[in-house]
mmCIF file of C-alpha atoms in Angstrom:
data_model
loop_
_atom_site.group_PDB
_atom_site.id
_atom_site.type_symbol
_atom_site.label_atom_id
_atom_site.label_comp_id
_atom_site.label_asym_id
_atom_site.label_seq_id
_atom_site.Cartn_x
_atom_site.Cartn_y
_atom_site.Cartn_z
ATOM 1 C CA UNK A 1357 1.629 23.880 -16.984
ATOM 2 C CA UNK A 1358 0.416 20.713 -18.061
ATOM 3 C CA UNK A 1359 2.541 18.571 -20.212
ATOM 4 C CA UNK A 1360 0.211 16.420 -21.885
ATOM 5 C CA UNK A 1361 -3.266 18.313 -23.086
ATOM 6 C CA UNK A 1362 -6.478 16.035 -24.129
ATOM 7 C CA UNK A 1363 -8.972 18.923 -25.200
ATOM 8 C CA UNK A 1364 -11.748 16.029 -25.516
ATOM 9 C CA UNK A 1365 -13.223 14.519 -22.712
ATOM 10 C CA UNK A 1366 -15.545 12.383 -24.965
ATOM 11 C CA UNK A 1367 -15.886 11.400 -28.541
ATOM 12 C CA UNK A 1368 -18.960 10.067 -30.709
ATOM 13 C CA UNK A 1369 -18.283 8.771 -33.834
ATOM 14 C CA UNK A 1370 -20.415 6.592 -36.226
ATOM 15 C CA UNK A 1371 -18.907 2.983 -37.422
ATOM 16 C CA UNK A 1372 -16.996 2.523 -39.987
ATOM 17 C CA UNK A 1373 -16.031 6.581 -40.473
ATOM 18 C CA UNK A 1374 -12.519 7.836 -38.772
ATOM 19 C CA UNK A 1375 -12.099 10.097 -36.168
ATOM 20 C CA UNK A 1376 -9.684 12.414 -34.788
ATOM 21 C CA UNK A 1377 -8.342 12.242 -31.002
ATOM 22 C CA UNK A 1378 -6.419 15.927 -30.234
ATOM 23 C CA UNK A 1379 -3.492 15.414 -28.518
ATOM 24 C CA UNK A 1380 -1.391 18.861 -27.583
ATOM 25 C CA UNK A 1381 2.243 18.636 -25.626
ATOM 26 C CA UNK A 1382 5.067 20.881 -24.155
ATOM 27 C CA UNK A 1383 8.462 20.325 -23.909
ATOM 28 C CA UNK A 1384 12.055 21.818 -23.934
ATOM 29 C CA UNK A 1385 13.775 19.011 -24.745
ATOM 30 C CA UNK A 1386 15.030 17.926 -28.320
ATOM 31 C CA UNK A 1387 14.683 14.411 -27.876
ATOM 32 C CA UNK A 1388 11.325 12.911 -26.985
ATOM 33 C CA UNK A 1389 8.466 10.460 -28.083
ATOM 34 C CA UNK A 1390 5.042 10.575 -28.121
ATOM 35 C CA UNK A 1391 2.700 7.744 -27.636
ATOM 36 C CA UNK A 1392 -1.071 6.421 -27.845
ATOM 37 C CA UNK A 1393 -2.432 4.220 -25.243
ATOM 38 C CA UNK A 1394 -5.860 2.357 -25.774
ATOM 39 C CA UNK A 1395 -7.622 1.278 -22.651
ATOM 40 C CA UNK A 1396 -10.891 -0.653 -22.551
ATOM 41 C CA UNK A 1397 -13.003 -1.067 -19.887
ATOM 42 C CA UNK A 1398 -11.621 -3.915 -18.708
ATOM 43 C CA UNK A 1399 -8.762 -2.045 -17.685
ATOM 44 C CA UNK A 1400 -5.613 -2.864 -19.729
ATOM 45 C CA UNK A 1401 -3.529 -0.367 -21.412
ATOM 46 C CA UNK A 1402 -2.214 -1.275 -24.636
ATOM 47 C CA UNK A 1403 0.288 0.440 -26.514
ATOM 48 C CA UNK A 1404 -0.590 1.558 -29.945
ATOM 49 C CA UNK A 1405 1.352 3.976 -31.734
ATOM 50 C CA UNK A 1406 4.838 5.800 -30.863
ATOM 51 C CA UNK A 1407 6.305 8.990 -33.147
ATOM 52 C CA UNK A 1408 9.948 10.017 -31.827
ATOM 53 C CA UNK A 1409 10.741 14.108 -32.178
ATOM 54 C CA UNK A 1410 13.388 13.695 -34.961
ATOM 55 C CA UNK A 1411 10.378 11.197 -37.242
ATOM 56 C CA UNK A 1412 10.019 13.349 -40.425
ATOM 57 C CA UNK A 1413 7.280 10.454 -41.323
ATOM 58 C CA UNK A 1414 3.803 10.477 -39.627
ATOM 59 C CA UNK A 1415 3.974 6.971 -37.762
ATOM 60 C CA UNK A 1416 0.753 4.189 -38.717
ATOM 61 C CA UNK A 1417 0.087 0.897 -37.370
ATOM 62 C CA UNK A 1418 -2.719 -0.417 -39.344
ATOM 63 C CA UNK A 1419 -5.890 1.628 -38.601
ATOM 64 C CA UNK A 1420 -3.774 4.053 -36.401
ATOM 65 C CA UNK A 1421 -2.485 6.927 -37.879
ATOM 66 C CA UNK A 1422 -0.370 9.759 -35.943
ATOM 67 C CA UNK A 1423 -0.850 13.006 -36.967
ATOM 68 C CA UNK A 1424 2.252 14.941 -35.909
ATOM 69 C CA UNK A 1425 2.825 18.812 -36.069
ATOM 70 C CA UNK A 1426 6.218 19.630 -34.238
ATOM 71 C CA UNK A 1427 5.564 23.530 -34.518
ATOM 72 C CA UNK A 1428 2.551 23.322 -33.338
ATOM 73 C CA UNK A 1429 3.459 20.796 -30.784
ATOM 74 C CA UNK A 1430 0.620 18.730 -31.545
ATOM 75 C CA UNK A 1431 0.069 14.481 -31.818
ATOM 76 C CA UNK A 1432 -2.892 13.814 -32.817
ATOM 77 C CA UNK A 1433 -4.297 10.336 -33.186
ATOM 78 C CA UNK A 1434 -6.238 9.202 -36.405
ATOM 79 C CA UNK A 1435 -8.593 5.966 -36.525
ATOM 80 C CA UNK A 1436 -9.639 5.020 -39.715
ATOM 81 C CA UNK A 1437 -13.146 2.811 -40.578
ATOM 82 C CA UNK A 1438 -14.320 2.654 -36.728
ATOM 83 C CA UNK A 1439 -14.870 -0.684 -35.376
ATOM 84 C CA UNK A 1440 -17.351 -0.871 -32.292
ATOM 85 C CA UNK A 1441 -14.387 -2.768 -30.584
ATOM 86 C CA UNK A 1442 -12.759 0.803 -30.768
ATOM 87 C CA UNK A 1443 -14.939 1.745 -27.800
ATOM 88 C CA UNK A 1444 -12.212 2.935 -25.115
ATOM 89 C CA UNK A 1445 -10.746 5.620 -23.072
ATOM 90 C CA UNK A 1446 -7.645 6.527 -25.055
ATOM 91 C CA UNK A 1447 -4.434 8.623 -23.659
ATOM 92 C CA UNK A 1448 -2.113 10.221 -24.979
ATOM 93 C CA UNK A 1449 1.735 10.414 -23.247
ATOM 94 C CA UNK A 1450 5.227 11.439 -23.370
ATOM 95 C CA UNK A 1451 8.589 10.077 -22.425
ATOM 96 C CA UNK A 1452 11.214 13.284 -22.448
ATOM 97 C CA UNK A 1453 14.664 12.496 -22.984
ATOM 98 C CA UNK A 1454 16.245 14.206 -20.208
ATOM 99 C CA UNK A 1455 13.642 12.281 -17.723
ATOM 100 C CA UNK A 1456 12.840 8.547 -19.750
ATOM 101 C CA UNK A 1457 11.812 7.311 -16.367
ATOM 102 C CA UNK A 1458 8.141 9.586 -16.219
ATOM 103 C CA UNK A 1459 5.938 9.246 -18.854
ATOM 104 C CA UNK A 1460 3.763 12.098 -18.508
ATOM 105 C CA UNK A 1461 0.025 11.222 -19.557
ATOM 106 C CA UNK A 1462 -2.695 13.013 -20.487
ATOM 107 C CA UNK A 1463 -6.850 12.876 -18.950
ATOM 108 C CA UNK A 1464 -7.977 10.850 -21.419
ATOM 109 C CA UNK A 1465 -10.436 10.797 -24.368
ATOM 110 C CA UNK A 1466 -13.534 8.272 -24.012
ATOM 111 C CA UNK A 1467 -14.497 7.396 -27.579
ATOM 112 C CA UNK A 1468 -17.926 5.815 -28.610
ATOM 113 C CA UNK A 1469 -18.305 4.049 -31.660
ATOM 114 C CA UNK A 1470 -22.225 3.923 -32.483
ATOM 115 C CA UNK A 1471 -23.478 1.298 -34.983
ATOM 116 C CA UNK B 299 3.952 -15.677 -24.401
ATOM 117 C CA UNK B 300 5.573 -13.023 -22.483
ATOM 118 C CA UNK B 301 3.750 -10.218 -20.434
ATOM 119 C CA UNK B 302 2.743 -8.577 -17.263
ATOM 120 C CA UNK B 303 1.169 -10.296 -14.627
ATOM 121 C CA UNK B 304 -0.740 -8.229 -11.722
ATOM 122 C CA UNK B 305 -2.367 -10.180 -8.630
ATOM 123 C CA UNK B 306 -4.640 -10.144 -7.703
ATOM 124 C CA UNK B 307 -6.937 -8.728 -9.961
ATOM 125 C CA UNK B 308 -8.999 -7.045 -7.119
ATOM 126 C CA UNK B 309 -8.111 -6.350 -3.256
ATOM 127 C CA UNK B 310 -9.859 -5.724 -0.315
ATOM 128 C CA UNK B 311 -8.141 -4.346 3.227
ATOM 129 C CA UNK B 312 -9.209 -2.690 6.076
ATOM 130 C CA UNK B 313 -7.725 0.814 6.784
ATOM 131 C CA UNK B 314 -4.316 1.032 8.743
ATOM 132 C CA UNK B 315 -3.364 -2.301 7.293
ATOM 133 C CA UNK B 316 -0.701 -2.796 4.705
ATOM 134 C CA UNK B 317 -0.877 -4.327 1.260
ATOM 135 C CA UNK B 318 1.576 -5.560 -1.257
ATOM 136 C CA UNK B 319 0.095 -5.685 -4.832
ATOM 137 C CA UNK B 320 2.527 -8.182 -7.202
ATOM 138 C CA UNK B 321 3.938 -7.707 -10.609
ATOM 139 C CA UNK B 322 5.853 -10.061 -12.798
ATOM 140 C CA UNK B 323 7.256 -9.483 -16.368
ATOM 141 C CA UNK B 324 8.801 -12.363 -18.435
ATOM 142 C CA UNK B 325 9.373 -9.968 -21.607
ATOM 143 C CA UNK B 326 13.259 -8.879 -20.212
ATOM 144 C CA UNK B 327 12.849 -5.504 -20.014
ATOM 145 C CA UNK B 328 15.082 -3.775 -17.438
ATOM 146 C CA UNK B 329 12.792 -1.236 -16.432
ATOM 147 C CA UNK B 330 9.417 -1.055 -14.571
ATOM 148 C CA UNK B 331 6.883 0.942 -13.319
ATOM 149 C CA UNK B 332 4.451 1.826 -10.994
ATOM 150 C CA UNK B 333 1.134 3.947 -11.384
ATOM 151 C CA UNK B 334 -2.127 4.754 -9.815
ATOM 152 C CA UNK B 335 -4.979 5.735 -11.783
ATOM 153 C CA UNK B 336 -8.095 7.363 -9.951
ATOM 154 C CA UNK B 337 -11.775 7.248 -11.816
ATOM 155 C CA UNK B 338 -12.123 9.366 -15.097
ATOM 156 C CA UNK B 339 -8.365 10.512 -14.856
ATOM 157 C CA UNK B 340 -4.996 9.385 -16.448
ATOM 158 C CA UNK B 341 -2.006 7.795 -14.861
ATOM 159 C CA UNK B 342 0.461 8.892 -12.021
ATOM 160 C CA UNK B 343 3.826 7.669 -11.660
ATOM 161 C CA UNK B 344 4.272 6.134 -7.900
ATOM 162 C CA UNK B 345 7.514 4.771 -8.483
ATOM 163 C CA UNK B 346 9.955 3.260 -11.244
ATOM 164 C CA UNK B 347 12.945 1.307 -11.618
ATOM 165 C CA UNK B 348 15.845 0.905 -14.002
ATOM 166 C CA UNK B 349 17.803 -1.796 -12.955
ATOM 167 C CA UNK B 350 18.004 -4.595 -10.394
ATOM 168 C CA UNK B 351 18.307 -2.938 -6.607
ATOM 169 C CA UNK B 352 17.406 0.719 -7.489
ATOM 170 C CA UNK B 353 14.307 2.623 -7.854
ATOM 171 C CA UNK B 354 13.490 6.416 -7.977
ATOM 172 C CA UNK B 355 9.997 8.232 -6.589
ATOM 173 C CA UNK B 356 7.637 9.536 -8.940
ATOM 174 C CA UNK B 357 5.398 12.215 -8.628
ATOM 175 C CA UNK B 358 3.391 10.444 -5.663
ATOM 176 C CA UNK B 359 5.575 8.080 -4.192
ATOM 177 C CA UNK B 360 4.748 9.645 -0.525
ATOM 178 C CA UNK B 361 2.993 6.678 1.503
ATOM 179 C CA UNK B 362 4.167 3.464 -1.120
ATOM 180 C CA UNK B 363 7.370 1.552 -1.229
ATOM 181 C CA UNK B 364 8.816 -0.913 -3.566
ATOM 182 C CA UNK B 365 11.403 -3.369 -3.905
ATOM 183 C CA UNK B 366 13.663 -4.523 -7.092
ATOM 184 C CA UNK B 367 15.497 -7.494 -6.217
ATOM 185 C CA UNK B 368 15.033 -9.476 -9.387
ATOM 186 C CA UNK B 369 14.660 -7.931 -12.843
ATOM 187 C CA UNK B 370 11.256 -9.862 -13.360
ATOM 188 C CA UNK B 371 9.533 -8.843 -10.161
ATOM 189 C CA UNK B 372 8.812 -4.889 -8.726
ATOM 190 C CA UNK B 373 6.435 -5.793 -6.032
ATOM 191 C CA UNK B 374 4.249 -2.184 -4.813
ATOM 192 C CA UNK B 375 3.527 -2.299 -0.985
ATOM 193 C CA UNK B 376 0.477 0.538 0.089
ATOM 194 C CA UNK B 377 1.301 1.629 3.605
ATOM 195 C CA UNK B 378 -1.076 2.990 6.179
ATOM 196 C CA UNK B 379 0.387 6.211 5.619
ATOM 197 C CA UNK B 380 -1.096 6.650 2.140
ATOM 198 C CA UNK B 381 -4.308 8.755 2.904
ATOM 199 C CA UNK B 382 -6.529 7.662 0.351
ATOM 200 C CA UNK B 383 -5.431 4.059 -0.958
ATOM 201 C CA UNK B 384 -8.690 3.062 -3.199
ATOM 202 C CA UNK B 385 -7.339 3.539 -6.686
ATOM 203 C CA UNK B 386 -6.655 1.364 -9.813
ATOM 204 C CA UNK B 387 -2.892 0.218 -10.080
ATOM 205 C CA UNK B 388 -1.311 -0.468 -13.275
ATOM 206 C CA UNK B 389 2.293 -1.887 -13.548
ATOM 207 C CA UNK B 390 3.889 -1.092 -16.440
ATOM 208 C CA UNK B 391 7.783 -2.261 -18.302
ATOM 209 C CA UNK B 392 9.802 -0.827 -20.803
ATOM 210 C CA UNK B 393 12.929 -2.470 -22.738
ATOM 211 C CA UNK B 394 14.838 0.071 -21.385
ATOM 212 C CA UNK B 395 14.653 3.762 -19.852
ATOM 213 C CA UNK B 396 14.416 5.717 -22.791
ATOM 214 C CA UNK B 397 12.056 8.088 -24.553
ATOM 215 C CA UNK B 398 11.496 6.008 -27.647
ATOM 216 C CA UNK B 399 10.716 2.922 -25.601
ATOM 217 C CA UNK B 400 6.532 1.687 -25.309
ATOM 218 C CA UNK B 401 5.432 1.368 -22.170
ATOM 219 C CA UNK B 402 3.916 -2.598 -21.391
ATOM 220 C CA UNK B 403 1.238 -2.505 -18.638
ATOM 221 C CA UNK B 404 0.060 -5.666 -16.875
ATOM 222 C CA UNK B 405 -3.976 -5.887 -16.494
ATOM 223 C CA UNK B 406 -4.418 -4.345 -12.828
ATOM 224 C CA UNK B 407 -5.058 -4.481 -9.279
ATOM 225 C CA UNK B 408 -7.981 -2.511 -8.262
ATOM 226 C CA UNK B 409 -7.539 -1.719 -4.739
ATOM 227 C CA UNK B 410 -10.385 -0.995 -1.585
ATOM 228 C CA UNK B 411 -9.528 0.536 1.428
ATOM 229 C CA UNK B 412 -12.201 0.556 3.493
#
């Protein structure tokens, strides 16, 4: 079964409103974290937000909100006010503590910020 | 400022030649990665390593090897045994080997076997 589930291959969403990226996981183990990865097309991955399986907060970095239902196993990532420079593939991953060394990542979301 | 640094950015070989792809991290972290990413699809882990002078296979390690012999370097090599070598490479470091540590990824190597 797949660990890591991005329901959305691709994303529209007009500037300056906030989307929602789905983000579904499975995993037996207590201890884990879940992250958000923004690449461009340029290439680069870069990190963006991290919620750990004990959090009782939702975790937000600025425009980056994590929406996190444990029951539902679920991590979904929030933008707020869309920039065009939001324009990226975006994945979603897991680091399990019983295996830190593979991060398990998910297909990817391609969001499109229109103007 | 401290990062990743993948050369070159892009690498042409003939087939049944080897190639070693670089990756250097001045941030400290003990542990890096390795991963391959193929067009429209998310990362798989080739190799990774926790410490100086050990390193464990990933989930397609079959046809790659890598060394560790300084904490800032984890150099990839892509043997002629790999069967289908043209793929993006990202190298990636972590302060340490645990869940709740962010993964750092260099800019890439984008490989072509031809």
């Amino acid at each position: 079964a797949q660990k890591i589930t991005q329901t959305q291959p691709g994303m529209f969403v007009q500037e300056k409103e906030a989307v929602t990226l789905d983000c579904t996981y499975d995993t037996s183990d207590q201890s884990y974290g879940l992250f958000w990865y923004k690449q461009p097309s340029s290439g680069e991955m870069i990190f963006l937000i991290y919620q750990g399986s004990y959090d009782e907060q939702n975790a937000t970095e600025g425009r980056y909100s994590l929406n996190f239902q444990k029951a539902r196993k679920s991590a979904n990532l929030v933008i707020s006010a869309s920039q065009l420079g939001d324009s990226a593939m975006y994945f979603c991953a897991m680091r399990e503590g019983t295996n830190a060394g593979k991060s398990t990542f998910g297909d990817g979301t391609t969001l499109t910020v229109k103007p | 400022d401290g990062g990743i640094t993948q050369s070159p950015k892009y690498l042409f070989r003939k087939e049944g030649q080897n190639v070693t792809l670089s990756c250097e991290q001045n941030l400290n972290h003990d542990a890096m990665y390795w991963y391959r990413q193929d067009p429209g699809q998310g990362l798989r882990l080739i190799y990774y390593s926790q410490i100086v002078n050990d390193f464990q296979k990933g989930d397609i390690a079959e046809g790659y090897s890598v060394s560790r012999e300084k904490k800032e370097s984890f150099p990839l090599t892509v043997t002629s045994a790999q069967k289908n070598p043209t793929a993006f490479y990202l190298c990636a470091s972590s302060a340490v080997q645990s869940y709740n540590s962010p993964l750092h990824f260099g800019n890439g190597t984008r490989l072509t076997v031809t």
